CSV table of C-alpha atoms in Angstrom, one decimal:
chain,number,residue,atom,x,y,z
O,1,MET,CA,212.5,12.4,108.8
O,2,LYS,CA,215.5,10.2,110.2
O,3,GLN,CA,214.5,7.7,112.6
O,4,LYS,CA,216.7,6.1,115.7
O,5,THR,CA,216.3,4.0,118.7
O,6,VAL,CA,217.2,5.3,121.9
O,7,PHE,CA,216.7,4.2,125.6
O,8,PHE,CA,215.5,6.2,128.1
O,9,CYS,CA,215.2,5.3,132.0
O,10,THR,CA,212.0,5.4,133.5
O,11,ASP,CA,212.7,6.7,136.4
O,12,CYS,CA,215.2,9.8,135.8
O,13,GLY,CA,214.6,10.0,132.2
O,14,ASN,CA,218.2,9.7,131.3
O,15,GLU,CA,219.0,8.8,127.3
O,16,THR,CA,221.4,6.6,126.5
O,17,PRO,CA,221.9,5.0,123.0
O,18,LYS,CA,222.4,1.7,124.1
O,19,TRP,CA,220.6,-0.7,126.3
O,20,SER,CA,222.4,-2.0,129.8
O,21,GLY,CA,221.0,-3.2,133.0
O,22,GLN,CA,221.7,-0.3,135.4
O,23,CYS,CA,221.0,3.3,134.9
O,24,ALA,CA,224.4,5.3,134.6
O,25,THR,CA,222.5,8.2,136.0
O,26,CYS,CA,220.2,7.1,138.5
O,27,GLY,CA,221.4,3.8,139.5
O,28,SER,CA,218.3,2.0,138.9
O,29,TRP,CA,218.3,-1.6,137.5
O,30,ASN,CA,216.0,-2.8,134.4
O,31,THR,CA,214.3,0.8,133.9
O,32,LEU,CA,216.0,1.7,130.6
O,33,VAL,CA,213.1,1.0,127.8
O,34,GLU,CA,213.4,1.4,123.9
O,35,GLN,CA,211.8,4.2,122.6
O,36,PRO,CA,212.1,5.2,118.7
O,37,SER,CA,213.6,8.9,118.7
O,38,TYR,CA,213.9,11.5,115.4
O,39,THR,CA,216.1,13.9,114.0
O,40,LYS,CA,214.4,16.7,112.7
O,41,PRO,CA,215.0,17.7,108.6
O,42,LYS,CA,216.7,20.7,108.1
O,43,GLY,CA,214.2,23.2,107.0
O,44,GLY,CA,211.2,20.8,108.3
O,45,LYS,CA,208.1,22.1,109.5
O,46,SER,CA,207.9,22.1,113.2
O,47,GLY,CA,204.4,21.5,113.7
O,48,GLY,CA,203.6,24.4,115.5
O,49,LYS,CA,205.4,27.7,117.6
O,50,TYR,CA,205.7,25.6,120.9
O,51,VAL,CA,205.6,21.9,119.3
O,52,GLY,CA,208.6,19.8,119.8
O,53,GLY,CA,210.2,20.1,123.2
O,54,GLY,CA,213.5,18.7,122.4
O,55,THR,CA,214.4,21.9,119.9
O,56,SER,CA,216.6,24.9,120.9
O,57,SER,CA,215.6,28.3,121.7
O,58,SER,CA,217.6,29.1,118.2
O,59,GLY,CA,215.9,31.2,115.3
O,60,SER,CA,214.9,28.1,113.8
O,61,SER,CA,212.2,27.3,116.9
O,62,GLY,CA,210.2,30.2,116.5
O,63,LEU,CA,210.9,31.6,119.6
O,64,SER,CA,212.3,35.1,119.9
O,65,ARG,CA,215.6,35.1,121.9
O,66,SER,CA,215.2,36.0,125.6
O,67,THR,CA,217.6,39.3,126.6
O,68,PRO,CA,219.2,38.7,130.2
O,69,ARG,CA,218.3,41.2,132.8
O,70,GLU,CA,219.9,42.0,135.8
O,71,LEU,CA,218.5,40.4,139.1
O,72,LYS,CA,218.2,43.7,140.8
O,73,ASP,CA,215.8,45.3,137.8
O,74,LEU,CA,213.4,42.6,137.8
O,75,ASP,CA,209.9,43.5,138.7
O,76,ILE,CA,207.9,41.3,141.1
O,77,SER,CA,205.6,44.2,142.9
O,78,LYS,CA,202.5,42.7,140.5
O,79,GLU,CA,200.6,40.1,142.5
O,80,ILE,CA,200.9,37.0,140.8
O,81,ARG,CA,198.8,34.5,142.6
O,82,PHE,CA,195.2,34.1,142.4
O,83,THR,CA,192.5,32.0,144.1
O,84,THR,CA,191.3,28.5,142.7
O,85,GLY,CA,187.9,29.1,144.9
O,86,PHE,CA,189.2,25.9,146.7
O,87,SER,CA,191.1,27.3,150.1
O,88,GLU,CA,192.4,23.9,151.0
O,89,LEU,CA,193.6,23.9,147.3
O,90,ASP,CA,195.2,27.3,147.9
O,91,ARG,CA,196.6,26.1,151.1
O,92,VAL,CA,198.7,23.4,149.5
O,93,LEU,CA,199.9,25.3,146.8
O,94,GLY,CA,201.1,28.2,148.9
O,95,GLY,CA,198.4,30.8,148.7
O,96,GLY,CA,197.2,30.2,145.4
O,97,ALA,CA,197.7,29.4,141.9
O,98,VAL,CA,200.8,31.2,140.4
O,99,VAL,CA,200.5,32.9,137.2
O,100,GLY,CA,202.3,31.0,134.6
O,101,SER,CA,203.2,27.7,136.6
O,102,LEU,CA,202.8,24.3,135.6
O,103,CYS,CA,201.5,21.9,137.8
O,104,LEU,CA,200.9,18.5,137.8
O,105,VAL,CA,198.0,16.8,139.5
O,106,GLY,CA,198.4,12.9,140.2
O,107,GLY,CA,196.4,10.2,141.7
O,108,ALA,CA,195.1,6.8,141.3
O,109,PRO,CA,192.3,6.2,138.7
O,110,GLY,CA,189.1,7.2,140.2
O,111,ILE,CA,190.3,9.5,143.3
O,112,GLY,CA,188.8,12.7,142.2
O,113,LYS,CA,191.4,14.2,139.9
O,114,SER,CA,189.3,15.5,137.2
O,115,THR,CA,186.3,16.5,139.7
O,116,LEU,CA,188.7,18.6,141.5
O,117,LEU,CA,189.9,20.4,138.3
O,118,LEU,CA,186.1,20.4,136.5
O,119,GLN,CA,184.9,22.0,139.8
O,120,ILE,CA,187.7,24.8,140.0
O,121,CYS,CA,186.4,26.0,136.5
O,122,GLY,CA,183.3,26.6,138.3
O,123,LEU,CA,184.6,28.5,141.2
O,124,MET,CA,187.0,30.5,139.8
O,125,ASN,CA,186.2,34.5,139.4
O,126,LYS,CA,183.7,34.7,136.3
O,127,ASN,CA,186.5,36.6,134.7
O,128,THR,CA,188.9,34.1,134.8
O,129,LYS,CA,188.7,32.3,131.1
O,130,VAL,CA,189.6,28.5,131.6
O,131,LEU,CA,190.3,26.1,128.8
O,132,TYR,CA,189.7,22.7,129.8
O,133,VAL,CA,191.2,20.1,127.7
O,134,SER,CA,190.1,16.3,127.6
O,135,GLY,CA,191.8,13.5,125.7
O,136,GLU,CA,189.7,10.8,127.7
O,137,GLU,CA,185.9,12.2,127.6
O,138,SER,CA,183.9,13.6,125.0
O,139,GLU,CA,182.3,16.9,125.3
O,140,ARG,CA,178.8,15.5,125.9
O,141,GLN,CA,180.2,13.5,129.1
O,142,ILE,CA,181.9,16.2,130.3
O,143,LYS,CA,178.9,18.4,130.2
O,144,MET,CA,177.0,16.0,132.2
O,145,ARG,CA,179.5,15.6,134.8
O,146,ALA,CA,179.8,19.4,134.8
O,147,GLN,CA,175.6,19.4,135.5
O,148,ARG,CA,176.2,16.7,138.0
O,149,LEU,CA,178.9,19.1,139.9
O,150,GLY,CA,177.0,22.0,139.2
O,151,VAL,CA,179.3,23.7,136.9
O,152,ASP,CA,177.4,26.1,135.0
O,153,GLY,CA,180.1,27.1,132.6
O,154,GLY,CA,180.6,30.8,132.6
O,155,SER,CA,184.2,31.5,131.3
O,156,VAL,CA,185.0,27.7,130.6
O,157,PHE,CA,185.9,26.5,127.4
O,158,ILE,CA,185.7,22.7,126.3
O,159,LEU,CA,188.2,20.9,124.2
O,160,ALA,CA,188.1,17.5,123.2
O,161,GLU,CA,191.5,16.8,121.4
O,162,THR,CA,194.6,14.7,122.0
O,163,GLU,CA,197.3,16.3,119.5
O,164,ILE,CA,199.6,18.8,121.0
O,165,SER,CA,199.9,21.0,118.0
O,166,GLU,CA,196.1,21.5,118.1
O,167,ILE,CA,195.9,21.9,121.6
O,168,LEU,CA,198.3,24.8,121.5
O,169,ALA,CA,196.9,26.4,118.6
O,170,SER,CA,193.3,27.0,120.2
O,171,ALA,CA,195.3,28.0,123.3
O,172,GLU,CA,196.9,30.5,121.4
O,173,GLU,CA,193.9,31.6,119.4
O,174,LEU,CA,191.7,31.9,122.7
O,175,GLN,CA,194.1,33.6,125.3
O,176,PRO,CA,193.0,31.4,128.3
O,177,ASP,CA,194.2,32.4,131.9
O,178,VAL,CA,194.2,28.5,132.8
O,179,LEU,CA,194.6,25.7,130.8
O,180,ILE,CA,193.7,22.2,132.0
O,181,ILE,CA,194.6,19.2,130.4
O,182,ASP,CA,193.0,15.6,131.3
O,183,SER,CA,195.4,14.0,130.8
O,184,ILE,CA,199.1,14.3,129.7
O,185,GLN,CA,199.2,10.2,129.0
O,186,THR,CA,196.5,11.0,126.0
O,187,LEU,CA,198.6,13.9,124.6
O,188,TYR,CA,200.7,12.9,121.6
O,189,ASN,CA,203.4,14.9,119.0
O,190,PRO,CA,202.5,13.3,115.6
O,191,GLU,CA,206.1,14.2,114.5
O,192,LEU,CA,206.5,11.3,117.0
O,193,THR,CA,206.6,7.9,115.8
O,194,THR,CA,205.9,6.7,119.4
O,195,SER,CA,202.4,6.1,121.0
O,196,PRO,CA,201.0,8.5,123.1
O,197,GLY,CA,201.9,7.7,126.9
O,198,SER,CA,205.2,6.3,125.9
O,199,VAL,CA,208.3,8.4,127.6
O,200,GLY,CA,209.1,10.2,124.8
O,201,GLN,CA,205.5,11.4,124.0
O,202,VAL,CA,205.4,12.5,127.9
O,203,LYS,CA,208.5,14.4,127.7
O,204,ASP,CA,207.9,16.2,124.7
O,205,CYS,CA,204.2,17.4,125.3
O,206,THR,CA,205.2,18.6,128.3
O,207,MET,CA,208.2,20.3,127.3
O,208,SER,CA,206.2,21.9,124.6
O,209,LEU,CA,203.2,22.9,127.5
O,210,LEU,CA,205.9,24.2,129.6
O,211,ARG,CA,207.1,26.6,126.9
O,212,PHE,CA,203.8,28.0,126.2
O,213,SER,CA,203.3,28.4,129.8
O,214,LYS,CA,206.1,30.3,130.3
O,215,ASP,CA,206.1,32.6,127.3
O,216,VAL,CA,202.3,33.3,127.6
O,217,GLY,CA,201.9,33.5,131.4
O,218,VAL,CA,199.1,31.0,131.5
O,219,THR,CA,198.6,28.7,134.4
O,220,VAL,CA,198.7,25.0,133.4
O,221,PHE,CA,197.3,22.5,135.9
O,222,LEU,CA,198.0,18.5,134.3
O,223,VAL,CA,196.7,15.6,135.1
O,224,GLY,CA,199.1,12.2,135.6
O,225,HIS,CA,197.9,8.7,136.3
O,226,VAL,CA,200.1,7.0,138.8
O,227,ASN,CA,201.3,3.5,138.6
O,228,LYS,CA,201.1,0.6,140.7
O,229,GLU,CA,204.0,1.7,142.8
O,230,GLY,CA,202.0,4.9,143.5
O,231,ALA,CA,204.7,7.0,141.1
O,232,ILE,CA,203.2,9.2,138.6
O,233,ALA,CA,203.3,7.2,135.1
O,234,GLY,CA,206.4,8.1,132.9
O,235,PRO,CA,209.7,9.5,132.9
O,236,LYS,CA,210.6,10.3,136.6
O,237,VAL,CA,212.0,13.8,134.8
O,238,LEU,CA,208.4,14.7,134.1
O,239,GLU,CA,208.4,15.9,138.0
O,240,HIS,CA,211.6,17.8,137.8
O,241,MET,CA,210.0,19.9,134.9
O,242,VAL,CA,207.0,20.9,136.2
O,243,ASP,CA,206.5,23.8,139.2
O,244,CYS,CA,204.5,22.0,141.5
O,245,VAL,CA,203.3,18.2,141.8
O,246,LEU,CA,200.5,17.7,144.0
O,247,TYR,CA,199.3,14.0,144.9
O,248,PHE,CA,195.6,13.5,145.2
O,249,GLU,CA,195.5,10.1,148.2
O,250,GLY,CA,192.8,8.5,149.7
O,251,GLU,CA,191.0,4.8,149.5
O,252,ARG,CA,188.2,4.8,146.7
O,253,SER,CA,186.2,3.0,149.1
O,254,LEU,CA,186.6,6.1,151.8
O,255,ASN,CA,184.9,9.3,151.1
O,256,TYR,CA,187.7,11.3,152.5
O,257,ARG,CA,190.8,12.4,150.2
O,258,ILE,CA,193.8,14.2,150.9
O,259,LEU,CA,195.9,16.5,148.9
O,260,ARG,CA,199.5,16.6,149.2
O,261,ALA,CA,202.3,18.8,147.7
O,262,ALA,CA,205.2,16.4,147.0
O,263,LYS,CA,207.3,19.6,145.6
O,264,ASN,CA,206.5,23.3,145.1
O,265,ARG,CA,208.6,25.9,143.9
O,266,PHE,CA,206.4,28.3,145.2
O,267,GLY,CA,205.4,27.5,148.4
O,268,SER,CA,205.9,24.4,151.3
O,269,THR,CA,205.5,20.8,150.5
O,270,ASN,CA,204.5,20.1,154.3
O,271,GLU,CA,200.8,21.3,153.8
O,272,ILE,CA,197.7,19.1,153.1
O,273,GLY,CA,194.6,19.6,152.1
O,274,VAL,CA,191.7,17.9,153.0
O,275,PHE,CA,188.0,16.8,151.1
O,276,GLU,CA,185.2,14.9,151.1
O,277,MET,CA,183.7,12.7,148.4
O,278,LEU,CA,180.0,13.3,148.1
O,279,ASP,CA,177.5,12.8,145.1
O,280,THR,CA,177.5,16.3,144.2
O,281,GLY,CA,181.7,16.4,144.1
O,282,LEU,CA,184.5,17.4,146.5
O,283,SER,CA,183.7,19.4,149.6
O,284,GLU,CA,186.3,20.5,151.6
O,285,VAL,CA,186.9,19.5,155.1
O,286,MET,CA,187.4,22.7,157.3
O,287,ASN,CA,187.8,21.0,160.7
O,288,PRO,CA,190.4,17.7,159.3
O,289,SER,CA,190.5,16.7,163.3
O,290,GLU,CA,186.9,16.4,163.7
O,291,MET,CA,186.9,14.1,160.8
O,292,LEU,CA,189.9,11.9,161.8
O,293,LEU,CA,188.3,11.4,165.2
O,294,SER,CA,184.7,10.7,164.1
O,295,GLY,CA,183.9,7.3,165.2
O,296,ARG,CA,186.7,6.9,167.8
O,297,PRO,CA,185.7,4.0,170.1
O,298,ALA,CA,185.5,4.6,174.2
O,299,MET,CA,187.5,2.7,176.8
O,300,THR,CA,188.7,0.3,173.8
O,301,PRO,CA,192.5,-0.9,174.4
O,302,GLY,CA,194.9,-0.1,171.4
O,303,THR,CA,193.8,3.2,170.1
O,304,CYS,CA,195.6,6.5,171.5
O,305,VAL,CA,195.2,10.2,170.0
O,306,THR,CA,197.9,12.2,169.2
O,307,CYS,CA,198.3,15.9,167.5
O,308,VAL,CA,200.4,16.1,164.5
O,309,ILE,CA,202.0,19.3,162.5
O,310,GLU,CA,201.0,19.1,158.8
O,311,GLY,CA,203.2,22.5,157.4
O,312,THR,CA,201.4,25.1,159.5
O,313,ARG,CA,198.3,23.2,160.6
O,314,PRO,CA,197.8,21.3,163.7
O,315,LEU,CA,195.8,17.9,163.2
O,316,LEU,CA,194.6,15.6,165.9
O,317,ALA,CA,194.9,11.9,164.5
O,318,GLU,CA,193.8,8.6,166.1
O,319,ILE,CA,196.6,5.4,165.8
O,320,GLN,CA,195.4,2.1,166.4
O,321,ALA,CA,197.4,-0.9,167.4
O,322,LEU,CA,196.9,-4.7,167.7
O,323,VAL,CA,199.0,-7.1,169.5
O,324,THR,CA,198.3,-10.8,169.8
O,325,PRO,CA,200.7,-13.7,170.3
O,326,SER,CA,202.3,-14.8,167.6
O,327,SER,CA,202.1,-19.0,166.5
O,328,ALA,CA,204.9,-18.8,163.8
O,329,SER,CA,208.5,-18.5,164.5
O,330,MET,CA,208.8,-15.1,162.5
O,331,PRO,CA,206.0,-13.0,163.8
O,332,ARG,CA,204.1,-10.7,161.4
O,333,ARG,CA,204.3,-6.7,161.3
O,334,ASN,CA,202.5,-4.4,159.7
O,335,SER,CA,202.6,-0.9,159.7
O,336,ASN,CA,199.9,1.7,157.7
O,337,GLY,CA,200.1,5.4,157.6
O,338,ILE,CA,203.2,5.5,159.8
O,339,GLU,CA,207.0,4.4,157.9
O,340,TYR,CA,207.6,0.5,158.4
O,341,ASN,CA,211.0,1.0,160.0
O,342,ARG,CA,210.5,3.9,162.2
O,343,ALA,CA,207.2,1.6,163.5
O,344,MET,CA,209.6,-1.7,163.9
O,345,MET,CA,211.9,0.7,165.9
O,346,LEU,CA,209.3,1.6,168.1
O,347,LEU,CA,208.2,-1.9,168.8
O,348,ALA,CA,212.0,-2.7,169.6
O,349,VAL,CA,212.2,0.2,172.2
O,350,LEU,CA,209.1,-0.6,173.7
O,351,GLN,CA,210.3,-4.3,174.3
O,352,GLN,CA,213.9,-3.2,175.7
O,353,ARG,CA,213.1,-0.1,177.5
O,354,GLY,CA,209.4,-0.5,178.1
O,355,GLY,CA,209.9,-4.0,179.4
O,356,LEU,CA,207.0,-5.4,177.4
O,357,ARG,CA,207.3,-8.4,175.8
O,358,VAL,CA,206.0,-7.6,172.0
O,359,GLY,CA,209.3,-9.8,170.5
O,360,GLY,CA,207.0,-12.7,169.8
O,361,CYS,CA,203.7,-11.4,169.1
O,362,ASP,CA,202.3,-10.2,165.7
O,363,ALA,CA,201.8,-6.5,165.7
O,364,TYR,CA,199.7,-4.1,163.4
O,365,ILE,CA,199.6,-0.3,163.5
O,366,ASN,CA,196.9,1.7,161.5
O,367,VAL,CA,196.4,5.5,161.4
O,368,ILE,CA,192.7,6.2,161.0
O,369,GLY,CA,191.2,8.3,157.9
O,370,GLY,CA,194.1,7.2,155.6
O,371,LEU,CA,196.3,9.6,157.1
O,372,SER,CA,200.5,9.1,156.3
O,373,ILE,CA,202.2,10.8,159.3
O,374,ASP,CA,205.6,11.9,158.9
O,375,ASP,CA,205.9,13.9,162.1
O,376,PRO,CA,208.3,12.4,164.9
O,377,GLY,CA,205.8,13.8,167.6
O,378,ALA,CA,203.5,10.9,166.9
O,379,ASP,CA,205.9,8.4,168.3
O,380,LEU,CA,204.6,8.7,171.6
O,381,ALA,CA,201.2,7.9,170.8
O,382,THR,CA,202.3,4.9,168.7
O,383,ILE,CA,204.3,3.5,171.5
O,384,LEU,CA,201.0,3.8,174.0
O,385,ALA,CA,198.8,2.6,171.6
O,386,LEU,CA,201.3,-0.5,171.4
O,387,ALA,CA,201.2,-0.8,174.9
O,388,SER,CA,197.7,-0.5,175.7
O,389,ALA,CA,197.2,-3.2,172.7
O,390,TYR,CA,199.7,-5.7,174.5
O,391,LYS,CA,198.1,-4.9,178.2
O,392,ASP,CA,194.5,-5.2,176.8
O,393,LYS,CA,193.7,-1.9,178.9
O,394,PRO,CA,192.4,1.0,177.4
O,395,LEU,CA,194.2,4.5,177.7
O,396,ARG,CA,192.3,7.6,179.7
O,397,SER,CA,189.9,8.6,177.0
O,398,ASP,CA,190.2,12.6,178.0
O,399,ILE,CA,193.8,12.3,177.2
O,400,ALA,CA,195.9,13.1,173.9
O,401,VAL,CA,199.8,12.7,173.7
O,402,PHE,CA,202.6,14.0,171.8
O,403,GLY,CA,206.4,13.2,171.7
O,404,GLU,CA,209.7,11.9,170.3
O,405,VAL,CA,211.0,8.8,171.5
O,406,GLY,CA,214.6,7.9,171.7
O,407,LEU,CA,216.5,4.5,171.3
O,408,THR,CA,216.9,5.1,175.0
O,409,GLY,CA,213.2,5.4,175.6
O,410,GLU,CA,213.5,8.8,176.5
O,411,LEU,CA,211.0,11.7,175.4
O,412,ARG,CA,212.4,14.6,173.5
O,413,GLN,CA,210.9,18.2,172.5
O,414,VAL,CA,208.8,18.4,169.5
O,415,SER,CA,208.1,22.0,167.4
O,416,GLN,CA,205.2,24.2,167.7
O,417,VAL,CA,204.1,22.7,171.3
O,418,ASN,CA,201.4,25.6,171.8
O,419,GLN,CA,199.8,24.9,168.7
O,420,ARG,CA,199.4,21.3,169.3
O,421,LEU,CA,198.1,22.0,172.6
O,422,THR,CA,195.7,25.0,171.4
O,423,GLU,CA,193.9,22.2,168.9
O,424,ILE,CA,194.0,19.4,171.5
O,425,ALA,CA,191.9,21.8,173.9
O,426,ARG,CA,189.7,22.8,171.1
O,427,MET,CA,188.4,19.2,170.3
O,428,GLY,CA,187.7,19.1,174.2
O,429,PHE,CA,190.4,17.0,175.5
O,430,THR,CA,191.3,18.1,179.2
O,431,ALA,CA,194.6,16.2,179.5
O,432,CYS,CA,197.7,15.7,177.8
O,433,ILE,CA,200.9,13.8,177.9
O,434,MET,CA,204.1,15.8,176.5
O,435,PRO,CA,208.2,15.4,176.9
O,436,TYR,CA,209.3,17.0,179.9
O,437,SER,CA,211.6,19.0,178.2
O,438,SER,CA,208.8,21.1,176.7
O,439,ARG,CA,207.9,22.4,179.6
O,440,ASN,CA,209.5,26.0,179.3
O,441,LYS,CA,207.7,28.9,177.5
O,442,LEU,CA,204.3,27.3,177.5
O,443,GLN,CA,201.1,29.0,176.6
O,444,ALA,CA,198.7,26.2,177.9
O,445,PRO,CA,195.0,26.6,177.1
O,446,ASP,CA,192.9,27.0,180.1
O,447,GLY,CA,190.9,23.7,181.2
O,448,ILE,CA,193.8,21.4,180.2
O,449,GLU,CA,196.0,19.1,182.4
O,450,LEU,CA,199.3,19.0,181.5
O,451,ILE,CA,201.5,15.9,182.6
O,452,TYR,CA,205.0,16.0,182.1
O,453,VAL,CA,206.8,12.5,181.5
O,454,LYS,CA,210.8,12.2,180.8
O,455,ASN,CA,210.5,8.3,179.5
O,456,ILE,CA,208.1,5.8,177.6
O,457,GLY,CA,207.7,4.2,181.2
O,458,GLU,CA,206.3,7.0,182.9
O,459,ALA,CA,204.2,7.7,179.7
O,460,ILE,CA,202.7,4.0,180.2
O,461,LYS,CA,201.9,4.5,183.9
O,462,ALA,CA,200.1,7.8,183.5
O,463,ALA,CA,198.2,7.0,180.4
O,464,VAL,CA,196.8,3.3,180.6
O,465,VAL,CA,193.6,2.8,183.1
O,466,ALA,CA,195.2,0.4,185.6
O,467,ASP,CA,192.0,-1.4,186.6
O,468,ILE,CA,189.1,-2.4,184.4
O,469,LYS,CA,186.7,-5.0,184.3
O,470,ASN,CA,186.8,-6.8,180.8
């Protein structure tokens, strides 16, 4: 076996024969790492039909050659989706898992990735054959965890193995409908001299699983750990190879978890699923708005409720703010759950257009429940929470708001207004502040007062309680 040394970019996966400070493909600095590679000798053994993701699809690879077919002749009448048993996971996947797809589930250690996938094994149809491969736990440990989660087994098969050729050989023999790999960083190809978890090993093992998934029609779930920056460990090209990338988010100190799709070739990337971590495993949260608003303080300055859209689902979220005079020359600013630059822009708009001198104050913004909000409809709630905290006066407790804020302080229309109003009324709020431009084509629920405002000044006057005894 001939050996050589190559350099991989950990961000994009680009391969280059020599090191440089900047990746020529993606432009990232100091991301090239040295990895031994190999050139397979002519006539050498491949170690398995699907092992060796770097080989071509010629006759030497052991795969039959594909025949091109016209687009009009392709048959898609057969249903290619199936339920995982978790409606929240099915929602994020776009209506269920796709047969023959490769799905990567990422998240911090201990967040619940293995728990989610092991519970799927027990919730799937009893006629669905599942092969659960663990490179981190023994079969005894998996059995103990399955008993705690109430997974009886059914058609679930367990394999504790890390060598990719052995895994694929077992999968070819068993012919499962679903293959679960926990985790991709533990697998290795013995023909590579690098250690498990290295760039070369992760790429090669993932490519072997990808070829197996597409050729046999097996749905594969991969568990991937994340690094300190929050990205999935390994080369960035790993996320381009798979069909779906799911991130399991949440604080380990909190019970609630949010499942979000960062990439989905078969559905939307805007949907989220909400789970609660219990002693018996993960439980679906069917009413996320109620969960996100639980424990909300009444008549307290610095808190505001808004309705955001996550995919097709309207959610009520609580935004809290704290504004205090700063003794430093550079006031401290912190934002959690709202993009930092947008939060700073809203602070500037509040000072310049709202007339509140927040420039010399420390400001802290937080979205309760660990939710990350990208919807511009949350701008108005952020502004009102900051204004309430600055004035030290609470907002009306029966009111919810939504609207996008422009740099001139005006309020702009947002999408899906009727769905937002329905969710606001369903959660018991009796008033809503919204942009004046959204007044047309409304189907407002009964019993809710609509307050139209044109700018943030009018919104602050309408929402902040004028007189309160502290």
